[in-house]
């Protein structure tokens, strides 16, 4: 892969520049975030017709809204007239239409141009043709995904496929009824690290015994350093003394009824590339979305989802939330500690992955494939846009 | 002057029909089942009230949210300051007719100027 001198136990990571070079980040925005499926919101964030959210997907601002027929629609957040940003708020609700604050071009919830000054004097302006430019949407697991590509790749293969690759089948995740769970807690983290460091960290558990004392108490096998994601269909088992997936191992909340016997008292983790992590335990689901904003900064939005009656009745979920909130902080601290090192001359050729991390190599292959970067024996990685490369 | 607009059957409740005369007039069939006709152009800026939103007997301009009373033509709040003209609606043999007001219209500045140019 890189230097032929690596011992068999080790494989190379990406070079440091992949975590620091704004040019590579721009390539990722174009070829990954703007080309594939990207999770933008919890469906219930857009509860009523007119509710909207704006999200940056790659270099584009996207407006996601609930239409009058209750379907979810997404548009480029750009007025067709002179290009002003249509909605500047992160979220909100309009009564009937989106109106550009510049010249008052007005679009209904289906994106159609419904009014503009002097519009009736310009009958040759097609109201659909000059409506908002729409973006593909899908709802799954109670979340909204968008795809900016003109011809979106298969959602089944890319999104559902990643879940199947980890769990062995799609049925295993459907048992948790995630679309019908309620958000008991949402925490947004502003992480000063490249998004790939966060993905790589989530995929391995070599760090667990060192930085996650509480998690390793609940899931003793994590002390061995093998993440649930090392395997297919494997959930890490709760320790014998552990009653629930909580910060002190005390009893959790009501168990999700669909969870199968062999899924009980187990923790499953799934990475849906490029920016979603799903964590399954018997009484709740923890759902992360990453929004990469710069080569060295990523916003992570994390939902804790419970049975609706657990949330409605105001049951105390704090010990349940605290466990993974602590894990998140421990992980993101580690990623922030790692980010500056990516620019060091000692990391120019990257670092190494130990055997329990070797599966991260598949993530790097996936990345290279999308970026069109390739590797040459003994010469390291060729950056996108490199003039000759060899 | 009685001007035929459209068959009543083509104008369901909640819909509006814009008569392409100069200045244009719109007939509104409210959810409550009443028929009203007013000048189609907002008195503030050239916007079609037929594209606006009707609630009870008010239509909200789609551009800047001034509301006009369909019965009286009065405006509720700026930016529009002047009322629109109202016209009588007559239904005969299933056909909707508009009996045009003889009052002078309150058109926004640019539209009024254009009318003067045409008539000159």
Short mmCIF file of C-alpha atoms in Angstrom, two decimals:
data_model
loop_
_atom_site.label_atom_id
_atom_site.label_comp_id
_atom_site.label_asym_id
_atom_site.label_seq_id
_atom_site.Cartn_x
_atom_site.Cartn_y
_atom_site.Cartn_z
CA UNK A 1 0.00 0.00 0.00
CA UNK A 2 2.75 2.44 0.88
CA UNK A 3 6.23 1.89 2.11
CA UNK A 4 7.15 -1.74 1.47
CA UNK A 5 8.91 -1.74 4.84
CA UNK A 6 5.67 -1.92 6.89
CA UNK A 7 5.50 -5.06 9.04
CA UNK A 8 2.60 -7.41 8.29
CA UNK A 9 0.67 -6.25 11.36
CA UNK A 10 0.37 -2.74 10.03
CA UNK A 11 -1.29 -1.06 7.10
CA UNK A 12 -1.00 2.61 6.24
CA UNK A 13 -3.52 5.34 7.00
CA UNK A 14 -4.21 8.16 4.59
CA UNK A 15 -1.42 10.75 4.34
CA UNK A 16 -1.72 13.74 6.64
CA UNK A 17 -2.71 16.08 3.79
CA UNK A 18 -6.05 14.26 3.42
CA UNK A 19 -7.04 15.79 6.74
CA UNK A 20 -5.61 19.27 6.21
CA UNK A 21 -5.64 20.15 2.51
CA UNK A 22 -8.60 22.42 1.60
CA UNK A 23 -8.23 21.26 -2.01
CA UNK A 24 -8.87 17.65 -1.01
CA UNK A 25 -11.80 18.77 1.15
CA UNK A 26 -13.24 20.59 -1.89
CA UNK A 27 -12.92 17.36 -3.90
CA UNK A 28 -14.74 15.49 -1.14
CA UNK A 29 -17.51 18.08 -1.15
CA UNK A 30 -17.95 17.69 -4.89
CA UNK A 31 -17.47 13.97 -5.31
CA UNK A 32 -18.87 12.66 -2.05
CA UNK A 33 -21.26 15.03 -0.26
CA UNK A 34 -22.74 16.58 -3.43
CA UNK A 35 -22.84 13.30 -5.32
CA UNK A 36 -24.26 10.74 -2.94
CA UNK A 37 -27.06 10.48 -0.38
CA UNK A 38 -26.64 12.86 2.57
CA UNK A 39 -28.77 12.79 5.72
CA UNK A 40 -30.10 16.25 6.54
CA UNK A 41 -32.87 16.10 9.17
CA UNK A 42 -35.12 14.06 11.41
CA UNK A 43 -38.50 13.77 9.66
CA UNK A 44 -40.23 15.18 12.74
CA UNK A 45 -38.05 18.32 12.48
CA UNK A 46 -40.31 19.02 9.51
CA UNK A 47 -43.58 18.14 11.21
CA UNK A 48 -46.05 20.44 9.48
CA UNK A 49 -46.47 21.73 5.92
CA UNK A 50 -44.31 24.84 5.65
CA UNK A 51 -41.75 23.69 8.21
CA UNK A 52 -38.27 23.99 6.74
CA UNK A 53 -34.61 23.54 7.47
CA UNK A 54 -31.56 24.80 5.62
CA UNK A 55 -28.50 22.59 5.49
CA UNK A 56 -25.16 22.95 3.75
CA UNK A 57 -24.50 19.89 1.64
CA UNK A 58 -21.01 20.12 0.24
CA UNK A 59 -20.68 23.65 -1.11
CA UNK A 60 -24.43 24.11 -1.64
CA UNK A 61 -27.11 25.43 0.68
CA UNK A 62 -30.16 23.17 0.53
CA UNK A 63 -33.68 24.07 1.66
CA UNK A 64 -35.63 21.07 2.96
CA UNK A 65 -39.34 21.54 3.55
CA UNK A 66 -42.57 19.71 4.21
CA UNK A 67 -45.03 20.32 1.38
CA UNK A 68 -48.79 20.61 1.69
CA UNK A 69 -49.28 16.96 0.64
CA UNK A 70 -46.93 16.09 3.60
CA UNK A 71 -44.16 14.87 1.31
CA UNK A 72 -40.63 16.13 1.99
CA UNK A 73 -39.16 18.38 -0.71
CA UNK A 74 -35.67 19.76 -1.06
CA UNK A 75 -34.40 22.59 -3.24
CA UNK A 76 -31.24 24.52 -3.89
CA UNK A 77 -31.68 27.50 -1.53
CA UNK A 78 -31.20 29.96 -4.38
CA UNK A 79 -33.63 32.37 -6.02
CA UNK A 80 -33.92 31.67 -9.75
CA UNK A 81 -33.95 35.39 -10.50
CA UNK A 82 -30.64 36.88 -9.36
CA UNK A 83 -29.30 34.13 -7.13
CA UNK A 84 -29.98 35.53 -3.68
CA UNK A 85 -30.14 33.03 -0.84
CA UNK A 86 -33.82 32.38 -0.28
CA UNK A 87 -33.89 31.34 3.39
CA UNK A 88 -31.18 32.41 5.78
CA UNK A 89 -32.63 30.89 8.94
CA UNK A 90 -31.41 27.43 9.97
CA UNK A 91 -34.99 26.32 10.53
CA UNK A 92 -38.45 27.76 10.72
CA UNK A 93 -41.92 27.62 9.31
CA UNK A 94 -43.53 29.53 6.46
CA UNK A 95 -47.27 29.83 6.13
CA UNK A 96 -47.62 29.25 2.42
CA UNK A 97 -44.59 30.20 0.40
CA UNK A 98 -40.89 31.01 0.30
CA UNK A 99 -40.21 34.57 -0.73
CA UNK A 100 -36.88 35.97 -1.83
CA UNK A 101 -36.10 38.99 0.35
CA UNK A 102 -34.43 40.73 -2.62
CA UNK A 103 -37.13 41.18 -5.34
CA UNK A 104 -39.96 39.17 -3.75
CA UNK A 105 -39.97 36.27 -6.19
CA UNK A 106 -42.32 33.92 -4.37
CA UNK A 107 -42.33 30.12 -4.54
CA UNK A 108 -44.92 27.71 -3.16
CA UNK A 109 -43.99 24.66 -1.06
CA UNK A 110 -43.70 22.59 -4.23
CA UNK A 111 -41.08 25.00 -5.54
CA UNK A 112 -43.31 26.54 -8.22
CA UNK A 113 -42.94 30.27 -8.90
CA UNK A 114 -46.31 31.64 -7.77
CA UNK A 115 -45.75 35.37 -7.78
CA UNK A 116 -43.25 38.06 -8.68
CA UNK A 117 -43.52 41.77 -9.40
CA UNK A 118 -44.80 42.29 -12.97
CA UNK A 119 -45.08 38.51 -13.47
CA UNK A 120 -48.40 38.76 -15.34
CA UNK A 121 -46.67 41.07 -17.83
CA UNK A 122 -44.21 38.28 -18.56
CA UNK A 123 -46.49 35.39 -19.51
CA UNK A 124 -43.60 33.62 -21.22
CA UNK A 125 -41.96 32.86 -17.85
CA UNK A 126 -42.77 29.24 -17.07
CA UNK A 127 -43.73 29.01 -13.44
CA UNK A 128 -42.37 25.49 -13.12
CA UNK A 129 -39.38 26.11 -15.35
CA UNK A 130 -38.43 29.09 -13.20
CA UNK A 131 -39.41 27.38 -9.98
CA UNK A 132 -36.87 26.30 -7.40
CA UNK A 133 -34.39 23.67 -8.56
CA UNK A 134 -35.28 20.51 -6.73
CA UNK A 135 -33.09 17.85 -5.23
CA UNK A 136 -33.90 14.14 -4.76
CA UNK A 137 -35.20 13.17 -1.31
CA UNK A 138 -35.80 9.92 0.57
CA UNK A 139 -37.18 9.27 4.03
CA UNK A 140 -35.94 6.20 5.86
CA UNK A 141 -35.72 5.35 9.57
CA UNK A 142 -37.55 8.63 10.26
CA UNK A 143 -34.72 10.66 8.68
CA UNK A 144 -34.54 12.70 5.49
CA UNK A 145 -31.75 12.08 3.02
CA UNK A 146 -31.11 14.26 -0.03
CA UNK A 147 -29.02 13.73 -3.13
CA UNK A 148 -27.80 16.62 -5.26
CA UNK A 149 -26.74 14.43 -8.17
CA UNK A 150 -28.77 14.70 -11.36
CA UNK A 151 -28.94 10.93 -11.47
CA UNK A 152 -28.85 9.81 -7.84
CA UNK A 153 -27.15 6.52 -7.06
CA UNK A 154 -29.32 3.73 -5.69
CA UNK A 155 -30.46 4.56 -2.15
CA UNK A 156 -30.98 0.85 -1.59
CA UNK A 157 -27.41 0.01 -2.54
CA UNK A 158 -25.63 2.93 -0.91
CA UNK A 159 -27.58 3.71 2.27
CA UNK A 160 -29.52 0.56 3.05
CA UNK A 161 -26.57 -1.39 1.64
CA UNK A 162 -24.24 -0.02 4.32
CA UNK A 163 -26.65 -1.15 7.03
CA UNK A 164 -26.94 -4.60 5.45
CA UNK A 165 -23.17 -4.84 5.14
CA UNK A 166 -22.86 -4.34 8.90
CA UNK A 167 -25.91 -6.17 10.26
CA UNK A 168 -26.24 -8.86 7.60
CA UNK A 169 -29.77 -7.81 6.63
CA UNK A 170 -32.14 -4.82 6.69
CA UNK A 171 -34.68 -6.61 8.86
CA UNK A 172 -32.38 -6.37 11.87
CA UNK A 173 -32.61 -2.57 11.91
CA UNK A 174 -36.30 -2.46 11.05
CA UNK A 175 -37.00 -4.34 14.30
CA UNK A 176 -36.09 -1.17 16.19
CA UNK A 177 -38.91 0.78 14.48
CA UNK A 178 -36.66 3.83 14.35
CA UNK A 179 -39.12 5.90 12.31
CA UNK A 180 -41.66 5.65 15.12
CA UNK A 181 -39.31 6.55 17.98
CA UNK A 182 -39.28 10.02 19.52
CA UNK A 183 -36.33 12.35 20.05
CA UNK A 184 -35.66 12.32 23.80
CA UNK A 185 -32.52 14.41 23.53
CA UNK A 186 -30.51 16.14 20.82
CA UNK A 187 -26.98 17.44 21.34
CA UNK A 188 -25.00 19.30 18.68
CA UNK A 189 -21.20 19.12 18.88
CA UNK A 190 -18.85 21.51 17.11
CA UNK A 191 -15.78 19.38 16.50
CA UNK A 192 -12.52 20.94 15.35
CA UNK A 193 -11.48 17.94 13.34
CA UNK A 194 -11.69 16.57 9.82
CA UNK A 195 -14.82 14.45 9.26
CA UNK A 196 -12.75 11.37 8.35
CA UNK A 197 -11.04 11.33 11.73
CA UNK A 198 -14.52 11.09 13.26
CA UNK A 199 -15.50 8.24 10.92
CA UNK A 200 -12.28 6.34 11.57
CA UNK A 201 -12.63 6.81 15.29
CA UNK A 202 -16.20 5.51 15.23
CA UNK A 203 -15.15 2.44 13.26
CA UNK A 204 -12.54 1.17 15.69
CA UNK A 205 -12.47 0.24 19.33
CA UNK A 206 -8.73 -0.02 19.90
CA UNK A 207 -9.14 3.21 21.88
CA UNK A 208 -12.12 2.06 23.93
CA UNK A 209 -10.36 0.74 27.02
CA UNK A 210 -8.26 3.89 27.19
CA UNK A 211 -10.72 6.71 26.64
CA UNK A 212 -14.16 5.12 27.27
CA UNK A 213 -14.09 3.73 30.85
CA UNK A 214 -17.88 3.91 31.27
CA UNK A 215 -18.64 2.29 27.89
CA UNK A 216 -16.11 -0.47 28.48
CA UNK A 217 -17.74 -1.15 31.86
CA UNK A 218 -21.08 -1.69 30.09
CA UNK A 219 -19.56 -3.60 27.15
CA UNK A 220 -16.60 -5.51 28.63
CA UNK A 221 -15.60 -7.08 25.29
CA UNK A 222 -14.65 -3.57 24.09
CA UNK A 223 -11.58 -3.88 26.28
CA UNK A 224 -10.28 -6.35 23.66
CA UNK A 225 -10.23 -3.53 21.16
CA UNK A 226 -12.49 -5.11 18.55
CA UNK A 227 -15.35 -2.82 17.58
CA UNK A 228 -18.80 -4.11 16.78
CA UNK A 229 -18.00 -2.80 13.31
CA UNK A 230 -15.14 -5.25 12.96
CA UNK A 231 -17.74 -7.97 12.42
CA UNK A 232 -20.92 -8.60 10.45
CA UNK A 233 -24.08 -9.00 12.50
CA UNK A 234 -22.26 -8.86 15.80
CA UNK A 235 -23.56 -6.88 18.74
CA UNK A 236 -21.28 -6.30 21.73
CA UNK A 237 -22.84 -7.98 24.74
CA UNK A 238 -23.67 -6.13 27.95
CA UNK A 239 -21.63 -7.18 31.00
CA UNK A 240 -23.22 -9.66 33.38
CA UNK A 241 -23.83 -7.12 36.13
CA UNK A 242 -25.12 -4.51 33.70
CA UNK A 243 -28.85 -3.78 33.80
CA UNK A 244 -29.04 -1.26 30.98
CA UNK A 245 -27.12 0.91 28.51
CA UNK A 246 -26.64 3.77 30.98
CA UNK A 247 -23.68 5.68 32.35
CA UNK A 248 -23.61 3.59 35.54
CA UNK A 249 -25.05 0.36 34.13
CA UNK A 250 -28.34 0.94 35.94
CA UNK A 251 -31.65 0.00 34.40
CA UNK A 252 -32.50 1.63 31.07
CA UNK A 253 -35.87 2.62 29.66
CA UNK A 254 -38.67 0.49 28.21
CA UNK A 255 -37.40 -2.01 25.68
CA UNK A 256 -38.42 -1.48 22.06
CA UNK A 257 -40.95 -4.28 21.49
CA UNK A 258 -39.69 -5.37 18.05
CA UNK A 259 -36.15 -6.04 19.27
CA UNK A 260 -35.42 -9.75 18.85
CA UNK A 261 -34.27 -12.04 21.66
CA UNK A 262 -30.80 -12.34 20.15
CA UNK A 263 -30.55 -8.54 19.87
CA UNK A 264 -31.40 -7.99 23.53
CA UNK A 265 -28.61 -6.84 25.85
CA UNK A 266 -26.42 -6.04 22.87
CA UNK A 267 -24.98 -2.91 21.25
CA UNK A 268 -24.76 -2.65 17.47
CA UNK A 269 -22.99 0.14 15.58
CA UNK A 270 -23.28 1.02 11.92
CA UNK A 271 -21.51 3.58 9.76
CA UNK A 272 -23.62 4.73 6.83
CA UNK A 273 -21.08 6.43 4.60
CA UNK A 274 -20.28 9.20 4.43
CA UNK A 275 -21.84 10.90 7.45
CA UNK A 276 -24.26 8.83 9.54
CA UNK A 277 -23.62 6.62 12.58
CA UNK A 278 -26.39 4.48 14.00
CA UNK A 279 -26.11 2.86 17.44
CA UNK A 280 -28.71 0.28 18.46
CA UNK A 281 -29.42 -0.87 22.01
CA UNK A 282 -32.60 -2.57 23.23
CA UNK A 283 -34.27 0.51 24.70
CA UNK A 284 -33.02 3.31 22.45
CA UNK A 285 -31.24 4.32 19.28
CA UNK A 286 -28.47 6.92 19.02
CA UNK A 287 -28.32 8.53 15.60
CA UNK A 288 -25.40 10.78 14.57
CA UNK A 289 -25.25 13.03 11.50
CA UNK A 290 -22.06 14.80 10.59
CA UNK A 291 -22.05 18.07 8.69
CA UNK A 292 -18.50 18.72 7.48
CA UNK A 293 -18.06 22.51 7.26
CA UNK A 294 -14.33 22.82 6.67
CA UNK A 295 -11.30 20.57 6.29
CA UNK A 296 -10.72 20.90 10.05
CA UNK A 297 -14.24 21.41 11.38
CA UNK A 298 -17.33 19.17 11.55
CA UNK A 299 -20.69 19.77 13.19
CA UNK A 300 -22.13 16.57 14.65
CA UNK A 301 -25.81 16.39 15.50
CA UNK A 302 -26.76 13.48 17.73
CA UNK A 303 -30.27 12.28 18.58
CA UNK A 304 -31.24 9.90 21.38
CA UNK A 305 -34.46 8.15 20.30
CA UNK A 306 -36.86 6.37 22.66
CA UNK A 307 -40.34 4.88 22.52
CA UNK A 308 -42.83 7.76 22.23
CA UNK A 309 -44.44 7.10 25.63
CA UNK A 310 -41.03 7.26 27.32
CA UNK A 311 -40.51 10.77 25.98
CA UNK A 312 -44.12 11.92 26.43
CA UNK A 313 -44.29 10.79 30.04
CA UNK A 314 -41.15 12.77 30.84
CA UNK A 315 -39.26 9.74 32.18
CA UNK A 316 -35.72 10.48 33.30
CA UNK A 317 -33.47 9.58 30.38
CA UNK A 318 -30.45 11.45 31.76
CA UNK A 319 -28.36 8.41 32.77
CA UNK A 320 -29.15 6.84 29.42
CA UNK A 321 -28.16 9.99 27.49
CA UNK A 322 -25.10 10.60 29.66
CA UNK A 323 -23.39 7.36 28.63
CA UNK A 324 -23.12 8.16 24.94
CA UNK A 325 -22.79 11.89 25.50
CA UNK A 326 -19.66 11.05 27.46
CA UNK A 327 -18.51 8.67 24.72
CA UNK A 328 -19.09 11.43 22.15
CA UNK A 329 -17.06 13.95 24.11
CA UNK A 330 -14.28 11.45 24.70
CA UNK A 331 -14.21 10.60 20.99
CA UNK A 332 -14.38 14.19 19.76
CA UNK A 333 -11.67 15.26 22.21
CA UNK A 334 -9.47 12.51 20.75
CA UNK A 335 -10.24 13.65 17.20
CA UNK A 336 -9.42 17.27 18.11
CA UNK A 337 -6.19 16.09 19.69
CA UNK A 338 -5.34 14.27 16.46
CA UNK A 339 -6.22 17.04 13.98
CA UNK A 340 -3.13 19.26 14.56
CA UNK A 341 -0.85 16.24 14.17
CA UNK A 342 -2.15 15.72 10.64
CA UNK A 343 -0.18 18.80 9.57
CA UNK A 344 3.05 17.62 11.15
CA UNK A 345 5.93 16.69 8.88
CA UNK A 346 6.11 13.40 10.76
CA UNK A 347 2.62 12.53 9.50
CA UNK A 348 3.12 13.59 5.88
CA UNK A 349 3.02 9.93 4.82
CA UNK A 350 0.38 9.12 7.42
CA UNK A 351 0.36 6.69 10.31
CA UNK A 352 -0.49 3.03 10.68
CA UNK A 353 -3.48 0.84 11.46
CA UNK A 354 -3.13 -2.16 13.75
CA UNK A 355 -4.98 -5.40 12.91
CA UNK A 356 -8.10 -4.47 14.92
CA UNK A 357 -8.24 -1.31 12.78
CA UNK A 358 -7.52 -2.89 9.40
CA UNK A 359 -11.18 -2.70 8.39
CA UNK A 360 -10.75 1.09 8.25
CA UNK A 361 -8.70 0.40 5.12
CA UNK A 362 -12.00 -0.40 3.36
CA UNK A 363 -13.21 3.11 4.18
CA UNK A 364 -10.02 4.52 2.65
CA UNK A 365 -10.51 2.40 -0.47
CA UNK A 366 -14.08 3.72 -0.72
CA UNK A 367 -12.78 7.27 -0.39
CA UNK A 368 -10.08 6.82 -3.02
CA UNK A 369 -12.58 5.30 -5.39
CA UNK A 370 -14.86 8.33 -5.07
CA UNK A 371 -12.09 10.89 -5.28
CA UNK A 372 -10.45 9.15 -8.18
CA UNK A 373 -7.21 9.10 -6.24
CA UNK A 374 -5.09 6.05 -6.59
CA UNK A 375 -2.10 4.59 -4.90
CA UNK A 376 1.17 3.64 -6.37
CA UNK A 377 3.52 1.20 -4.89
CA UNK A 378 6.20 2.86 -2.86
CA UNK A 379 5.13 6.32 -3.89
CA UNK A 380 2.15 6.95 -1.70
CA UNK A 381 -1.10 8.48 -2.70
CA UNK A 382 -1.60 10.71 -5.67
CA UNK A 383 -3.71 13.71 -4.76
CA UNK A 384 -6.70 14.64 -6.88
CA UNK A 385 -5.65 17.01 -9.58
CA UNK A 386 -1.96 16.14 -9.31
CA UNK A 387 -0.42 16.98 -12.65
CA UNK A 388 1.36 13.77 -13.50
CA UNK A 389 1.25 11.38 -10.62
CA UNK A 390 3.51 8.99 -12.50
CA UNK B 1 -70.69 47.04 -18.99
CA UNK B 2 -71.25 43.31 -18.42
CA UNK B 3 -68.29 41.17 -19.32
CA UNK B 4 -68.53 37.37 -19.46
CA UNK B 5 -65.85 35.78 -17.29
CA UNK B 6 -66.20 31.98 -17.20
CA UNK B 7 -68.76 29.24 -16.58
CA UNK B 8 -69.46 28.95 -12.85
CA UNK B 9 -68.68 25.22 -13.16
CA UNK B 10 -65.10 26.12 -14.10
CA UNK B 11 -64.62 28.21 -10.96
CA UNK B 12 -64.76 25.91 -7.93
CA UNK B 13 -64.69 27.28 -4.38
CA UNK B 14 -61.26 28.46 -3.36
CA UNK B 15 -60.31 29.34 -6.93
CA UNK B 16 -59.89 32.64 -8.75
CA UNK B 17 -60.39 33.59 -12.39
CA UNK B 18 -58.35 36.41 -13.89
CA UNK B 19 -60.07 38.39 -16.62
CA UNK B 20 -57.44 39.57 -19.08
CA UNK B 21 -58.81 43.04 -19.64
CA UNK B 22 -56.96 46.28 -19.04
CA UNK B 23 -56.65 46.75 -16.14
CA UNK B 24 -57.26 43.07 -15.27
CA UNK B 25 -60.06 42.00 -12.94
CA UNK B 26 -60.24 38.82 -10.87
CA UNK B 27 -63.33 36.92 -9.78
CA UNK B 28 -62.87 35.02 -6.50
CA UNK B 29 -65.10 32.10 -5.48
CA UNK B 30 -64.56 31.88 -1.72
CA UNK B 31 -64.56 28.69 0.35
CA UNK B 32 -67.79 30.09 1.82
CA UNK B 33 -69.36 29.99 -1.65
CA UNK B 34 -69.52 33.73 -2.35
CA UNK B 35 -68.40 35.39 -5.60
CA UNK B 36 -66.51 38.68 -5.63
CA UNK B 37 -64.73 40.66 -8.31
CA UNK B 38 -61.98 43.20 -7.68
CA UNK B 39 -59.17 44.77 -9.67
CA UNK B 40 -56.48 42.12 -9.98
CA UNK B 41 -53.52 44.41 -9.48
CA UNK B 42 -52.26 45.29 -6.01
CA UNK B 43 -52.28 49.06 -5.51
CA UNK B 44 -48.72 48.98 -4.11
CA UNK B 45 -46.78 47.11 -6.79
CA UNK B 46 -47.64 45.22 -9.96
CA UNK B 47 -48.66 41.88 -8.46
CA UNK B 48 -51.60 39.69 -9.42
CA UNK B 49 -54.07 39.24 -6.56
CA UNK B 50 -55.34 36.14 -8.38
CA UNK B 51 -52.04 34.57 -7.23
CA UNK B 52 -52.73 35.70 -3.66
CA UNK B 53 -54.26 33.82 -0.78
CA UNK B 54 -57.93 34.12 0.21
CA UNK B 55 -59.07 33.80 3.79
CA UNK B 56 -62.71 34.57 4.61
CA UNK B 57 -63.43 37.62 2.45
CA UNK B 58 -59.88 38.96 2.29
CA UNK B 59 -57.22 38.31 -0.31
CA UNK B 60 -53.57 38.65 0.69
CA UNK B 61 -51.21 40.00 -1.93
CA UNK B 62 -48.60 37.30 -2.64
CA UNK B 63 -45.76 39.81 -2.65
CA UNK B 64 -45.95 42.01 0.43
CA UNK B 65 -48.93 40.67 2.38
CA UNK B 66 -51.27 43.68 2.26
CA UNK B 67 -54.82 42.30 2.40
CA UNK B 68 -57.77 43.58 0.40
CA UNK B 69 -61.38 43.14 1.41
CA UNK B 70 -63.21 41.34 -1.39
CA UNK B 71 -66.51 43.06 -0.52
CA UNK B 72 -65.34 46.64 -0.10
CA UNK B 73 -61.89 46.75 -1.69
CA UNK B 74 -60.37 48.33 1.44
CA UNK B 75 -56.79 47.52 2.35
CA UNK B 76 -55.84 46.36 5.87
CA UNK B 77 -52.26 47.52 6.22
CA UNK B 78 -49.27 48.90 4.28
CA UNK B 79 -47.34 48.69 2.10
CA UNK B 80 -50.50 49.12 -0.03
CA UNK B 81 -52.34 52.30 0.94
CA UNK B 82 -55.20 52.63 -1.55
CA UNK B 83 -58.19 50.29 -1.94
CA UNK B 84 -58.85 48.24 -5.09
CA UNK B 85 -62.06 48.79 -7.02
CA UNK B 86 -64.82 46.26 -6.54
CA UNK B 87 -67.09 45.10 -9.33
CA UNK B 88 -70.51 43.53 -9.29
CA UNK B 89 -70.72 39.81 -10.12
CA UNK B 90 -73.77 38.41 -11.86
CA UNK B 91 -74.44 34.74 -12.56
CA UNK B 92 -76.84 34.03 -15.42
CA UNK B 93 -77.51 30.58 -16.87
CA UNK B 94 -74.41 29.19 -15.19
CA UNK B 95 -72.20 31.92 -16.61
CA UNK B 96 -70.26 34.36 -14.42
CA UNK B 97 -70.38 38.00 -15.59
CA UNK B 98 -68.61 41.03 -14.19
CA UNK B 99 -70.30 44.43 -14.22
CA UNK B 100 -67.36 46.83 -14.33
CA UNK B 101 -67.13 49.71 -11.91
CA UNK B 102 -67.02 53.14 -13.51
CA UNK B 103 -64.73 54.51 -10.79
CA UNK B 104 -61.10 55.28 -11.62
CA UNK B 105 -58.78 52.40 -10.71
CA UNK B 106 -56.04 52.77 -8.07
CA UNK B 107 -53.17 51.22 -9.93
CA UNK B 108 -49.57 51.11 -8.75
CA UNK B 109 -47.37 53.79 -10.19
CA UNK B 110 -45.76 51.91 -13.09
CA UNK B 111 -48.97 50.25 -14.28
CA UNK B 112 -50.93 53.52 -14.16
CA UNK B 113 -48.23 55.24 -16.21
CA UNK B 114 -48.39 52.55 -18.87
CA UNK B 115 -52.20 52.92 -19.14
CA UNK B 116 -51.84 56.65 -19.64
CA UNK B 117 -49.30 56.00 -22.40
CA UNK B 118 -51.62 53.58 -24.16
CA UNK B 119 -54.63 55.87 -24.02
CA UNK B 120 -52.63 58.86 -25.13
#
